[in-house]
Amino acid sequence: MPTTEKKYDWLLKNFDSLEKSLNGESKSPIHAMRKHALARFVELGFPTAHNEEWRFTNITPIRNTQFHPTLHFADEGITKSRVEPLFVTDAKSIRLVFINGHFAKNLSNTPPSIKQMKIGSLASALQSGDPTANQYLARYASVETSAFVALNTAFMQDGAFVQIEDGIALDDPIECLYLTASSGRPLISNPRNLFVVGKNSRATIVESYVALDENACLDNVVSEIIVGENSVVEHDKLEMEGENTYHVGTIQIHQMAGSNYTNNVISLGGKIVRNNITVVLADQNAESTLNGLSLGTGDQLIDSHTTIDHTMPNCTSHELYKSILDGRAKGVFNGKIFVRQDAQKTDAKQTNKTLLLSDDATINTKPQLEIFADDVKCTHGATVGQLDEEQVFYLRSRGISERSARDILTFAFASDVVERVHSDSLRERLRQFIQHRLEEGRNTRI
Amino acid sequence: MLAINNLHAKVGDKEILKGINLSVNAGEVHAIMGPNGSGKSTLAGVLAGRESYQVSKGEVLYKGKNLIEMAPEDRAREGLFLAFQYPVEIPGVSNNYFLKAGLNEIRKARGQDPLDAVEFLQLVKEKINVLHIDQSLLNRPVNEGFSGGEKKRNEIFQMAVLEPTLAILDETDSGLDIDALRIVADGVNKLRSKDNAILVVTHYQRLLNYIVPDFVHVLVNGRIVKSGGKELALELEERGYDWVTDLAEAVHN
Ligand SMILES: Nc1ncnc2c1ncn2[C@@H]1O[C@H](COP(=O)(O)OP(=O)(O)O)[C@@H](O)[C@H]1O
Ligand SMILES: [Mg+2]
């Protein structure tokens, strides 16, 4: 067996190249962070099934592949007209496009930076020594326990950087589109996003992930979000990558007093998809909503791990995660809710529902509530089932074909997550994608 | 229109219908009465195509076609309609959406153009006035959170929109107060014409004061043991089902 060091030789070589390309910047505190993260990654290694957090999510294909990052921006021949149809919100949106993790300025549409609002690339924020970027980057997403966060941090170069100061209501969504395109050898993309929203502000962030080819790719994303006092943030993530994409997404949310954060994660594509979403309710009267919808077909594995950490009194959290699994698809849901000793009057509700469309599809679901305060309201429930044949018959008895009846009912199962997305145009796009995906699933089944 | 000949049906190994004979012509209203558990809903379900029942013997001809071989949706497209005894709730599917989808399938089968959203809404408005249904119910998910009475009215509303040739009403009267009963009966009577037939399944005679049948059949233990005119319903009301249960034994022995 190779020593860990040897095992990750390919990665260390890539890190050397990264370091050489940095010139003066290699002395910066950010680079010290990278070096520490790399060492931590090599120590941790990619997780195996022995790791409790990865028990049902076999990532052997990731462990056995040498993935290479692109260290510099290259447009990979991707034109504006190729990108245009991939946007999921309407044309008024602010748009940031990334190719293999690097900001593609020419494909993006960002407002000019003003003091109250900076929306652009993390790389340029770091280059210009932006104090907010330096203050918050890697502050909440820890490299100590997660190998994927460590790996992302070791190679972090670019991603979205959004800073909204106090009292700004941003009506148009900020849409971040992450594209991967590789020229043959397995690619790793490490987008690193930082969203910092001040007090009494409002914003909508949409992340969407698309693979432009079927080459092997590990899309290893980390997003850190700070929601300031009394601010309202909606954060939608749409993952619809290719058959050979491994997607590991870490979202780390830090909520201040009275803030309201909603996260809708829709996972439609990818070979293995793992989302780690952690919300820390760091001060009183904050409210957090986590919704998820996973559609798995074929041999897909879609895993959602969520953690809601109630640390202070009077906070509310709602969680609704749904999976529709067809073919031999596997679903995993793990929902942790911590209610710390100080977090009296916590109101937390977690619901997980799975619809199995085939006999070979499986789900592992595990609610995990750890409650250390006594005056709290916490509920959780999980259901796993098939389509209700009585409902199918009812629709058919009104003239609707069996196939349409099943589609209508399957779509209805998904709809309450979709309806929670605010943007009309995004909701409409989601309906189309889901419809399309369900059809694909059905076609592979027949 | 409908000819049922020696129909036997089972659930698993249990035989529930044990040789039903019934003939219904266009323009007629037939009532099927009988004690609980006698097989009334089973008969209605077999006619509508519920897959949990297996027809083990006999045949059903509808408009000259072998009904048993048709898929439930094809039966509906041919004008057959079942008002369910227990309408199912369907969260996430709006009443209007699914009814429009069903109606347009049925129209297609009739060779008619589909209705667009505006035309459909117009049709719906006409029908809800007759049935005193709150329009807001129609935008809600199918039957979800509806009261018992609202569910039954929704069934008759769907019938009014789909305008079936053969309507089968399974205990549509149960759970309705007297006002609702009148409204529902009104809706049903509007469908009556020389081209349509209605099969009213009920446990009580009450509904038949408002939907006056041409024929009354008594179903006991999977068999029709007595048929007659509308006065048979009154006689049953007076003498109770024990009377016909005894008759059934006499027939059987
Ligand atoms: N799905 C089923 N499984 C088992 N038994 C059934 C089923 N449906 C009906 N039955 C039985 O068949 C008999 C007739 O039921 P049903 O047709 O509902 O009677 P009715 O409508 O006249 O009250 C009853 O004994 C009932 O328990
Ligand atoms: Mg019944």
XYZ file of C-alpha atoms and ligand atoms in Angstrom:
727
model
C 0.000 0.000 0.000
C 1.408 3.403 -0.921
C 2.019 5.844 1.906
C -0.459 8.686 2.028
C 2.221 11.048 0.852
C 2.936 8.881 -2.219
C -0.722 8.311 -2.849
C -1.253 12.034 -3.326
C 1.967 12.676 -5.288
C -0.053 13.841 -8.278
C -1.751 16.374 -6.068
C 1.458 17.631 -4.509
C 2.931 18.119 -7.967
C -0.069 20.198 -8.935
C 0.351 22.198 -5.757
C 4.005 22.888 -6.638
C 2.913 24.193 -10.013
C 0.308 26.385 -8.361
C 2.904 27.745 -5.952
C 5.353 28.527 -8.767
C 2.684 30.412 -10.674
C 1.928 32.647 -7.703
C 5.165 34.637 -7.690
C 5.030 37.203 -4.890
C 1.682 36.031 -3.634
C 3.171 32.838 -2.278
C 4.227 34.765 0.832
C 0.665 35.927 1.533
C -1.486 34.753 4.455
C -3.910 33.227 1.953
C -1.177 30.998 0.646
C -0.229 29.992 4.166
C -3.851 28.876 4.473
C -3.489 26.839 1.300
C -0.367 25.124 2.564
C -1.975 24.263 5.849
C -5.068 22.954 4.049
C -2.968 20.784 1.745
C -1.155 19.232 4.685
C -4.500 18.640 6.363
C -5.913 17.029 3.227
C -2.974 14.673 2.929
C -3.482 13.707 6.572
C -7.215 13.143 6.200
C -7.228 11.650 2.710
C -10.442 11.047 0.784
C -12.944 9.516 3.205
C -13.833 5.827 3.144
C -16.904 3.949 4.338
C -15.230 3.646 7.748
C -15.924 7.319 8.226
C -19.383 7.530 9.790
C -20.257 10.555 7.642
C -19.549 8.551 4.479
C -20.934 5.172 5.446
C -23.514 4.968 2.685
C -21.650 7.019 0.123
C -19.027 5.002 -1.613
C -16.564 7.335 -3.298
C -14.075 4.710 -4.433
C -14.161 6.073 -8.014
C -13.099 9.481 -6.658
C -10.393 7.940 -4.469
C -9.010 5.975 -7.389
C -8.739 8.865 -9.817
C -5.995 11.437 -10.187
C -7.728 14.720 -10.866
C -5.861 17.749 -12.148
C -6.820 21.383 -11.614
C -6.483 24.058 -14.255
C -4.311 26.675 -12.623
C -5.098 29.501 -15.007
C -8.188 30.791 -16.684
C -8.764 29.394 -20.158
C -11.997 29.999 -22.041
C -11.949 26.439 -23.480
C -13.530 27.889 -26.596
C -16.783 28.594 -24.773
C -18.656 31.426 -26.426
C -21.393 33.761 -25.231
C -23.945 32.065 -27.442
C -23.106 28.695 -25.920
C -23.570 30.052 -22.424
C -26.690 32.157 -22.963
C -29.220 29.280 -22.921
C -27.683 27.881 -19.752
C -28.745 30.766 -17.530
C -31.690 29.909 -15.353
C -32.866 33.329 -14.218
C -34.011 36.163 -16.445
C -31.855 38.568 -18.368
C -31.997 41.308 -15.730
C -29.939 39.178 -13.347
C -26.390 39.857 -12.409
C -24.379 37.049 -13.950
C -21.075 35.530 -12.999
C -19.709 32.748 -15.155
C -16.885 30.450 -14.130
C -15.023 27.978 -16.272
C -13.281 25.214 -14.355
C -13.468 27.422 -11.293
C -12.014 30.561 -12.896
C -13.998 33.727 -13.487
C -14.883 34.285 -17.147
C -15.173 38.043 -17.292
C -16.235 38.199 -20.914
C -19.153 35.862 -20.358
C -20.323 37.609 -17.208
C -22.497 40.588 -16.584
C -21.653 42.394 -13.385
C -22.584 45.856 -12.180
C -19.720 48.276 -11.624
C -18.322 47.929 -8.115
C -19.543 50.585 -5.769
C -18.640 50.974 -2.169
C -21.904 49.453 -0.914
C -21.824 46.477 -3.186
C -19.076 44.379 -4.685
C -19.992 41.558 -6.990
C -17.279 39.839 -8.934
C -14.471 37.346 -8.704
C -12.738 36.258 -5.535
C -9.376 36.248 -7.288
C -9.544 39.941 -8.080
C -10.871 40.757 -4.604
C -7.877 38.987 -3.087
C -5.500 40.605 -5.539
C -6.736 44.049 -4.618
C -6.419 43.188 -0.938
C -10.157 43.530 -0.256
C -10.480 43.669 3.542
C -13.838 41.838 3.671
C -12.547 39.006 1.520
C -9.485 38.683 3.697
C -11.511 38.886 6.875
C -14.085 36.225 6.062
C -12.450 33.812 3.637
C -12.115 30.371 5.236
C -13.365 31.744 8.515
C -16.327 29.394 8.823
C -15.652 26.476 6.490
C -13.201 24.371 8.442
C -10.387 22.406 6.849
C -9.877 20.413 10.026
C -12.690 17.887 9.682
C -13.536 17.827 5.990
C -11.103 16.483 3.429
C -13.041 18.117 0.631
C -12.983 21.543 2.267
C -9.255 21.048 2.867
C -8.728 20.101 -0.778
C -10.745 23.071 -1.987
C -8.882 25.423 0.337
C -5.491 24.066 -0.751
C -6.304 24.912 -4.365
C -8.608 27.879 -3.886
C -7.929 30.531 -6.459
C -11.211 31.924 -7.634
C -14.969 31.871 -7.285
C -17.738 34.347 -6.634
C -17.192 37.178 -4.215
C -20.229 39.181 -3.186
C -20.254 41.812 -0.537
C -23.395 43.747 0.192
C -23.294 46.426 2.809
C -26.053 47.481 5.198
C -29.493 48.487 4.009
C -29.267 47.304 0.400
C -32.197 45.504 -1.175
C -31.077 43.753 -4.308
C -34.114 42.711 -6.326
C -32.407 40.935 -9.196
C -30.819 37.591 -8.453
C -27.079 37.105 -8.604
C -26.684 34.095 -10.821
C -23.409 32.203 -10.661
C -22.954 29.664 -13.423
C -20.180 27.124 -12.979
C -19.112 25.299 -16.100
C -16.661 22.470 -16.381
C -14.973 21.518 -19.629
C -11.914 19.347 -19.756
C -9.605 18.349 -22.516
C -9.247 14.717 -21.620
C -7.534 14.069 -18.343
C -9.691 14.000 -15.211
C -10.319 17.503 -13.998
C -10.796 18.944 -10.564
C -12.488 22.279 -10.214
C -12.402 24.023 -6.838
C -14.692 27.040 -6.972
C -14.539 29.036 -3.782
C -17.431 31.379 -3.096
C -17.785 34.013 -0.443
C -21.020 35.896 0.107
C -21.087 38.509 2.828
C -24.364 40.322 3.402
C -24.509 43.177 5.902
C -27.412 44.325 8.097
C -30.980 44.949 6.913
C -30.223 43.878 3.365
C -31.801 41.509 0.920
C -30.303 39.352 -1.817
C -30.934 36.280 -3.913
C -28.059 34.066 -4.951
C -28.429 31.340 -7.534
C -25.637 28.854 -8.118
C -25.939 26.524 -11.045
C -23.574 23.791 -12.135
C -23.311 22.445 -15.661
C -20.763 20.101 -17.247
C -20.110 20.858 -20.900
C -18.722 17.419 -21.688
C -18.820 13.853 -20.429
C -15.213 13.727 -19.222
C -14.452 12.714 -15.656
C -14.550 15.684 -13.347
C -14.566 16.365 -9.647
C -16.393 19.582 -8.924
C -15.425 20.382 -5.367
C -17.151 23.579 -4.323
C -17.082 25.507 -1.091
C -19.437 28.421 -0.468
C -19.356 30.502 2.667
C -22.264 32.770 3.436
C -22.580 35.333 6.164
C -26.065 36.716 6.650
C -26.003 39.921 8.678
C -28.531 41.146 11.232
C -32.118 41.240 9.962
C -31.076 40.464 6.416
C -32.974 38.151 4.115
C -31.081 35.859 1.756
C -32.446 33.273 -0.615
C -29.846 30.894 -1.952
C -30.766 28.437 -4.685
C -28.411 25.791 -5.962
C -29.096 23.846 -9.086
C -26.821 20.937 -9.925
C -27.291 19.351 -13.336
C -23.901 18.060 -14.287
C -22.971 15.129 -16.500
C -22.839 11.399 -16.154
C -19.166 11.489 -15.203
C -19.172 14.377 -12.815
C -18.557 13.911 -9.124
C -19.944 16.867 -7.291
C -19.094 17.633 -3.702
C -20.616 20.868 -2.488
C -20.018 22.397 0.895
C -22.165 25.306 1.950
C -21.367 26.918 5.259
C -23.852 29.499 6.485
C -23.393 31.848 9.392
C -26.546 33.688 10.462
C -26.698 36.773 12.656
C -29.604 37.993 14.818
C -32.989 38.299 13.144
C -31.692 37.096 9.801
C -33.651 34.909 7.451
C -31.911 32.460 5.143
C -33.514 30.053 2.682
C -31.562 27.429 0.818
C -33.090 25.389 -2.002
C -30.853 22.682 -3.405
C -32.040 20.916 -6.533
C -29.823 18.015 -7.619
C -30.587 16.568 -11.013
C -27.316 15.418 -12.537
C -23.918 13.970 -11.711
C -22.663 10.476 -11.016
C -22.052 11.010 -7.325
C -23.413 14.131 -5.699
C -22.727 15.001 -2.110
C -23.968 18.181 -0.507
C -22.803 19.216 2.938
C -24.867 22.093 4.189
C -24.216 23.556 7.586
C -26.125 26.437 9.103
C -24.994 28.043 12.304
C -27.717 30.130 13.899
C -25.252 32.298 15.743
C -27.602 34.792 17.322
C -31.217 35.206 18.436
C -34.426 35.293 16.365
C -32.835 33.977 13.230
C -34.783 31.778 10.866
C -33.407 29.203 8.496
C -35.096 27.126 5.830
C -33.367 24.263 4.038
C -35.163 22.594 1.164
C -33.809 19.921 -1.095
C -34.971 17.951 -4.064
C -32.914 15.141 -5.586
C -33.813 13.289 -8.740
C -31.734 10.178 -9.263
C -31.837 7.724 -12.147
C -29.488 5.087 -13.567
C -26.578 4.539 -11.167
C -26.599 7.997 -9.644
C -25.851 8.494 -5.992
C -27.201 11.655 -4.422
C -26.334 12.374 -0.828
C -27.497 15.314 1.251
C -25.944 15.925 4.640
C -27.363 18.896 6.478
C -26.543 20.348 9.863
C -28.515 23.047 11.603
C -26.797 24.320 14.685
C -29.076 26.234 17.049
C -26.663 28.018 19.346
C -28.858 30.860 20.660
C -32.455 31.263 21.883
C -35.584 31.918 19.818
C -34.419 30.636 16.460
C -36.502 28.689 13.982
C -35.495 26.172 11.361
C -37.529 24.325 8.771
C -36.188 21.589 6.636
C -37.831 19.700 3.802
C -35.763 17.243 1.792
C -37.270 15.116 -0.932
C -35.856 12.459 -3.247
C -37.303 10.803 -6.305
C -35.251 7.763 -7.186
C -35.518 5.608 -10.266
C -33.349 2.907 -11.854
C -30.638 1.763 -9.458
C -30.193 5.221 -8.010
C -29.186 5.623 -4.397
C -30.199 8.389 -2.084
C -28.719 9.349 1.247
C -30.125 11.872 3.660
C -28.572 12.771 6.972
C -30.132 15.652 8.857
C -28.451 16.806 12.003
C -30.057 19.317 14.283
C -28.115 20.532 17.270
C -29.871 22.523 19.944
C -27.244 23.889 22.290
C -27.798 24.519 25.966
C -28.431 28.244 25.437
C -30.819 27.745 22.562
C -34.081 27.845 24.517
C -37.340 28.338 22.596
C -35.861 26.715 19.545
C -38.426 25.630 16.996
C -37.012 23.084 14.560
C -38.846 20.944 12.080
C -37.321 18.410 9.726
C -39.105 16.391 7.056
C -37.595 13.899 4.655
C -39.673 12.176 1.997
C -38.611 9.724 -0.648
C -40.467 8.410 -3.635
C -39.044 5.200 -5.074
C -40.033 4.657 -8.686
C -38.218 1.362 -9.171
C -37.557 -1.757 -7.127
C -33.788 -1.270 -7.328
C -33.644 2.308 -6.088
C -32.684 2.721 -2.443
C -32.526 5.403 0.204
C -30.712 5.649 3.506
C -32.208 8.287 5.687
C -31.128 9.311 9.132
C -32.388 12.168 11.258
C -29.974 13.037 14.012
C -31.263 15.365 16.708
C -29.070 16.331 19.602
C -30.857 18.526 22.074
C -29.213 20.071 25.098
C -31.829 22.722 25.950
C -35.117 21.864 27.677
C -37.650 24.390 26.398
C -37.661 23.556 22.695
C -39.946 22.257 19.980
C -38.249 19.800 17.632
C -40.007 17.478 15.252
C -38.786 15.228 12.525
C -40.317 12.691 10.210
C -39.246 10.525 7.322
C -41.331 8.619 4.800
C -40.347 6.288 1.988
C -42.918 5.093 -0.489
C -44.107 4.485 -3.991
C -46.776 6.208 -6.021
C -50.231 5.735 -4.558
C -52.119 3.380 -6.887
C -55.444 4.764 -5.734
C -54.340 8.196 -6.932
C -53.160 6.716 -10.226
C -56.542 5.058 -10.699
C -58.409 8.245 -9.831
C -56.591 10.218 -12.527
C -56.999 7.433 -15.083
C -60.710 7.219 -14.347
C -60.927 10.807 -15.590
C -59.393 9.971 -18.965
C -55.715 10.616 -18.200
C -53.320 7.956 -19.519
C -51.467 5.809 -17.028
C -48.160 7.306 -18.098
C -49.379 10.870 -17.674
C -51.024 9.985 -14.384
C -47.720 8.681 -13.023
C -45.852 11.698 -14.362
C -48.363 14.105 -12.854
C -48.123 12.423 -9.467
C -44.330 12.211 -9.545
C -44.096 15.843 -10.504
C -46.572 16.748 -7.764
C -44.298 15.053 -5.250
C -41.500 17.384 -6.323
C -43.624 20.475 -6.606
C -43.709 21.675 -3.027
C -39.934 22.110 -3.062
C -40.021 23.890 -6.435
C -42.832 26.191 -5.310
C -40.599 27.448 -2.511
C -38.225 29.068 -5.000
C -39.053 32.766 -5.258
C -37.960 33.727 -8.746
C -40.745 33.058 -11.282
C -38.381 32.421 -14.141
C -36.203 30.072 -12.115
C -39.254 28.170 -10.914
C -40.448 27.769 -14.476
C -37.030 26.536 -15.601
C -36.918 24.105 -12.716
C -40.291 22.675 -13.708
C -38.979 22.100 -17.231
C -35.743 20.494 -16.041
C -37.572 18.230 -13.637
C -40.144 17.245 -16.244
C -37.320 16.454 -18.642
C -35.337 14.520 -16.073
C -38.363 12.438 -15.075
C -38.930 11.580 -18.713
C -35.315 10.501 -19.099
C -35.661 8.345 -16.009
C -38.830 6.755 -17.314
C -37.278 6.062 -20.704
C -34.366 4.211 -19.155
C -36.791 2.157 -17.082
C -39.017 0.994 -19.960
C -75.640 0.765 -23.714
C -74.481 -1.523 -20.911
C -74.992 -5.273 -20.787
C -73.628 -7.230 -17.833
C -73.870 -10.965 -18.254
C -73.164 -13.419 -15.458
C -70.358 -11.270 -14.058
C -68.148 -12.852 -11.423
C -65.337 -10.913 -9.767
C -62.884 -11.628 -6.994
C -60.307 -9.972 -4.808
C -57.532 -12.488 -4.302
C -59.321 -15.748 -3.630
C -62.477 -14.136 -2.372
C -65.385 -14.086 -4.779
C -67.401 -10.915 -4.296
C -69.602 -10.696 -7.383
C -71.285 -14.007 -8.019
C -73.111 -13.701 -11.291
C -74.528 -10.239 -11.992
C -76.941 -9.713 -14.835
C -77.994 -6.195 -15.677
C -78.959 -4.333 -18.770
C -79.056 -0.548 -19.011
C -80.352 1.389 -22.002
C -79.740 4.980 -22.978
C -82.118 7.349 -21.231
C -82.533 5.142 -18.168
C -81.666 5.659 -14.538
C -81.020 2.501 -12.541
C -80.607 2.355 -8.799
C -78.577 -0.370 -7.168
C -79.342 -0.819 -3.532
C -78.149 -3.293 -0.996
C -76.754 -3.797 2.477
C -73.184 -2.858 3.342
C -70.665 -5.304 2.009
C -72.984 -6.716 -0.624
C -70.652 -5.802 -3.478
C -72.034 -2.494 -4.765
C -68.679 -0.698 -4.801
C -67.043 -3.765 -6.256
C -69.466 -3.677 -9.164
C -68.858 0.043 -9.642
C -65.086 -0.529 -9.457
C -65.137 -3.395 -11.949
C -67.069 -1.212 -14.377
C -64.600 1.659 -13.996
C -61.556 -0.619 -14.285
C -60.153 -0.796 -10.781
C -57.259 -3.231 -11.069
C -57.539 -4.843 -7.648
C -60.528 -6.871 -8.869
C -60.222 -9.849 -11.192
C -63.129 -10.719 -13.385
C -63.256 -14.506 -13.286
C -66.342 -15.162 -15.362
C -68.927 -13.422 -17.493
C -68.743 -10.341 -19.673
C -69.597 -6.676 -19.767
C -70.475 -4.987 -23.012
C -70.466 -1.210 -23.147
C -71.634 0.350 -26.385
C -71.072 -3.107 -27.831
C -67.418 -3.258 -26.753
C -65.818 -5.609 -24.268
C -65.437 -3.247 -21.333
C -63.297 -5.543 -19.190
C -60.438 -5.434 -21.663
C -60.311 -1.647 -21.763
C -57.901 0.462 -19.675
C -59.628 2.747 -17.144
C -58.669 5.834 -19.161
C -60.157 4.340 -22.334
C -63.406 3.679 -20.518
C -63.462 7.324 -19.411
C -62.732 8.443 -22.952
C -65.661 6.332 -24.113
C -67.903 8.260 -21.740
C -67.925 6.163 -18.599
C -67.656 8.020 -15.314
C -67.399 6.852 -11.716
C -68.200 9.166 -8.828
C -66.094 7.563 -6.097
C -67.508 6.542 -2.747
C -64.212 7.628 -1.180
C -62.528 10.214 -3.437
C -58.770 10.172 -2.865
C -56.804 13.292 -1.925
C -53.994 14.229 -4.296
C -51.626 16.808 -2.825
C -49.689 18.859 -5.331
C -52.146 18.428 -8.222
C -54.694 21.174 -8.650
C -58.284 20.214 -9.259
C -58.537 22.404 -12.329
C -55.283 21.203 -13.818
C -56.110 17.531 -13.699
C -59.716 18.005 -14.767
C -58.666 20.023 -17.799
C -56.145 17.313 -18.702
C -58.842 14.643 -18.384
C -61.456 16.641 -20.261
C -59.129 17.305 -23.163
C -58.292 13.594 -23.435
C -61.987 12.799 -23.515
C -62.635 15.551 -26.061
C -59.849 14.189 -28.226
C -61.496 10.762 -28.160
C -64.778 12.414 -29.181
C -63.026 14.144 -32.061
C -63.334 17.588 -30.466
C -60.632 20.233 -30.189
C -59.033 20.693 -26.787
C -60.254 23.603 -24.674
C -57.739 26.288 -23.889
C -57.409 27.743 -20.411
C -59.972 30.475 -21.000
C -62.582 28.197 -22.538
C -62.075 25.690 -19.769
C -62.542 28.345 -17.112
C -65.753 29.436 -18.755
C -67.091 25.898 -18.695
C -66.054 25.516 -15.080
C -67.885 28.723 -14.110
C -71.122 27.462 -15.615
C -70.895 24.196 -13.770
C -69.913 25.485 -10.368
C -72.963 27.711 -10.283
C -75.193 24.687 -10.607
C -73.348 22.835 -7.869
C -72.754 25.775 -5.535
C -69.067 25.006 -5.321
C -66.678 27.633 -4.084
C -64.382 28.513 -6.971
C -61.374 28.572 -4.673
C -61.760 24.822 -4.155
C -60.908 24.303 -7.779
C -57.476 25.840 -7.516
C -56.688 23.717 -4.530
C -55.083 20.285 -4.747
C -57.567 17.560 -5.646
C -59.784 16.866 -2.609
C -57.015 17.827 -0.195
C -58.551 19.068 3.020
C -62.051 19.011 1.477
C -64.890 18.149 3.828
C -66.799 14.944 3.120
C -69.585 16.918 1.464
C -67.156 18.979 -0.617
C -65.533 15.819 -1.906
C -68.878 14.424 -3.035
C -69.847 17.681 -4.689
C -66.493 17.766 -6.409
C -67.232 14.342 -7.889
C -70.521 15.558 -9.315
C -68.856 18.733 -10.519
C -66.316 16.650 -12.435
C -69.159 14.633 -13.871
C -70.888 17.816 -14.977
C -67.725 18.968 -16.753
C -66.933 15.631 -18.393
C -70.555 14.980 -19.466
C -70.346 11.191 -19.461
C -72.621 8.837 -21.364
C -72.778 6.412 -18.468
C -72.382 7.815 -14.972
C -71.972 5.525 -11.987
C -72.523 7.234 -8.663
C -71.221 5.230 -5.718
C -72.927 6.345 -2.507
C -72.734 9.954 -3.562
C -75.427 10.702 -0.974
C -73.554 9.443 2.065
C -72.343 12.225 4.296
C -74.472 14.897 2.634
C -76.975 17.016 4.519
C -80.367 17.571 2.971
C -79.433 20.841 1.221
C -76.285 19.369 -0.270
C -78.261 16.320 -1.305
C -80.681 18.486 -3.279
C -77.843 20.357 -4.949
C -76.090 17.153 -5.934
C -79.333 15.624 -7.211
C -79.923 18.778 -9.239
C -76.523 18.357 -10.846
C -77.223 14.740 -11.668
C -80.664 15.459 -13.061
C -79.146 18.048 -15.404
C -77.181 15.227 -17.019
C -80.282 13.122 -17.631
C -81.156 12.864 -21.284
C -82.300 10.303 -23.756
C -78.669 9.673 -24.724
C -77.257 9.107 -21.253
C -77.675 6.530 -18.566
C -77.051 6.738 -14.848
C -76.342 4.008 -12.332
C -77.055 5.233 -8.821
C -75.519 3.075 -6.115
C -76.950 3.766 -2.692
C -77.652 2.247 0.647
C -80.586 4.521 1.450
C -83.757 5.354 -0.383
C -83.421 9.072 0.445
C -81.465 10.104 -2.666
C -84.000 8.421 -4.895
C -86.634 10.967 -3.892
C -84.575 13.475 -5.830
C -83.068 11.316 -8.533
C -86.061 9.251 -9.453
C -84.957 5.930 -10.959
C -86.646 3.988 -13.703
C -85.463 0.702 -12.217
C -84.322 -0.453 -8.812
C -82.152 -3.522 -8.252
C -81.292 -5.088 -4.957
C -77.807 -6.498 -4.622
C -77.205 -8.976 -1.841
C -74.094 -11.031 -1.356
C -72.838 -10.499 -4.888
C -76.110 -11.180 -6.687
C -79.056 -9.113 -7.822
C -81.907 -10.751 -5.942
C -84.744 -8.492 -6.910
C -85.512 -5.870 -9.525
C -88.461 -3.577 -9.881
C -89.641 -0.040 -10.409
C -89.072 2.951 -8.131
C -91.612 1.662 -5.618
C -89.203 -1.166 -4.753
C -86.959 1.399 -3.092
C -89.815 2.509 -0.842
C -90.653 -1.051 -0.009
C -87.029 -1.681 0.990
C -87.065 1.419 3.143
C -90.126 0.094 4.920
C -89.247 -3.573 5.268
C -85.471 -3.288 5.639
C -82.742 -5.335 4.029
C -83.489 -8.440 6.122
C -86.430 -9.014 3.900
C -84.271 -9.251 0.774
C -81.506 -11.090 2.550
C -84.069 -13.823 3.190
C -85.019 -13.588 -0.457
C -81.369 -14.036 -1.381
C -81.173 -17.242 0.561
C -84.333 -18.441 -1.127
C -82.806 -17.665 -4.534
C -79.590 -19.398 -3.614
C -81.185 -22.589 -2.337
N -59.837 -4.717 -1.925
C -60.538 -5.599 -1.185
N -59.880 -6.555 -0.503
C -60.559 -7.459 0.242
N -61.879 -7.465 0.361
C -62.583 -6.538 -0.300
C -61.949 -5.551 -1.097
N -62.890 -4.756 -1.631
C -64.074 -5.234 -1.166
N -63.880 -6.296 -0.384
C -64.927 -7.067 0.302
O -65.925 -7.346 -0.643
C -67.197 -7.207 -0.076
C -68.022 -6.189 -0.840
O -67.483 -4.896 -0.628
P -68.049 -3.601 -1.338
O -68.148 -3.860 -2.788
O -67.250 -2.448 -0.915
O -69.501 -3.541 -0.697
P -70.558 -2.335 -0.653
O -70.089 -1.263 -1.510
O -71.806 -2.959 -1.125
O -70.654 -1.937 0.783
C -66.994 -6.832 1.376
O -67.066 -8.019 2.149
C -65.619 -6.278 1.388
O -65.002 -6.473 2.630
Mg -69.617 0.740 -1.133
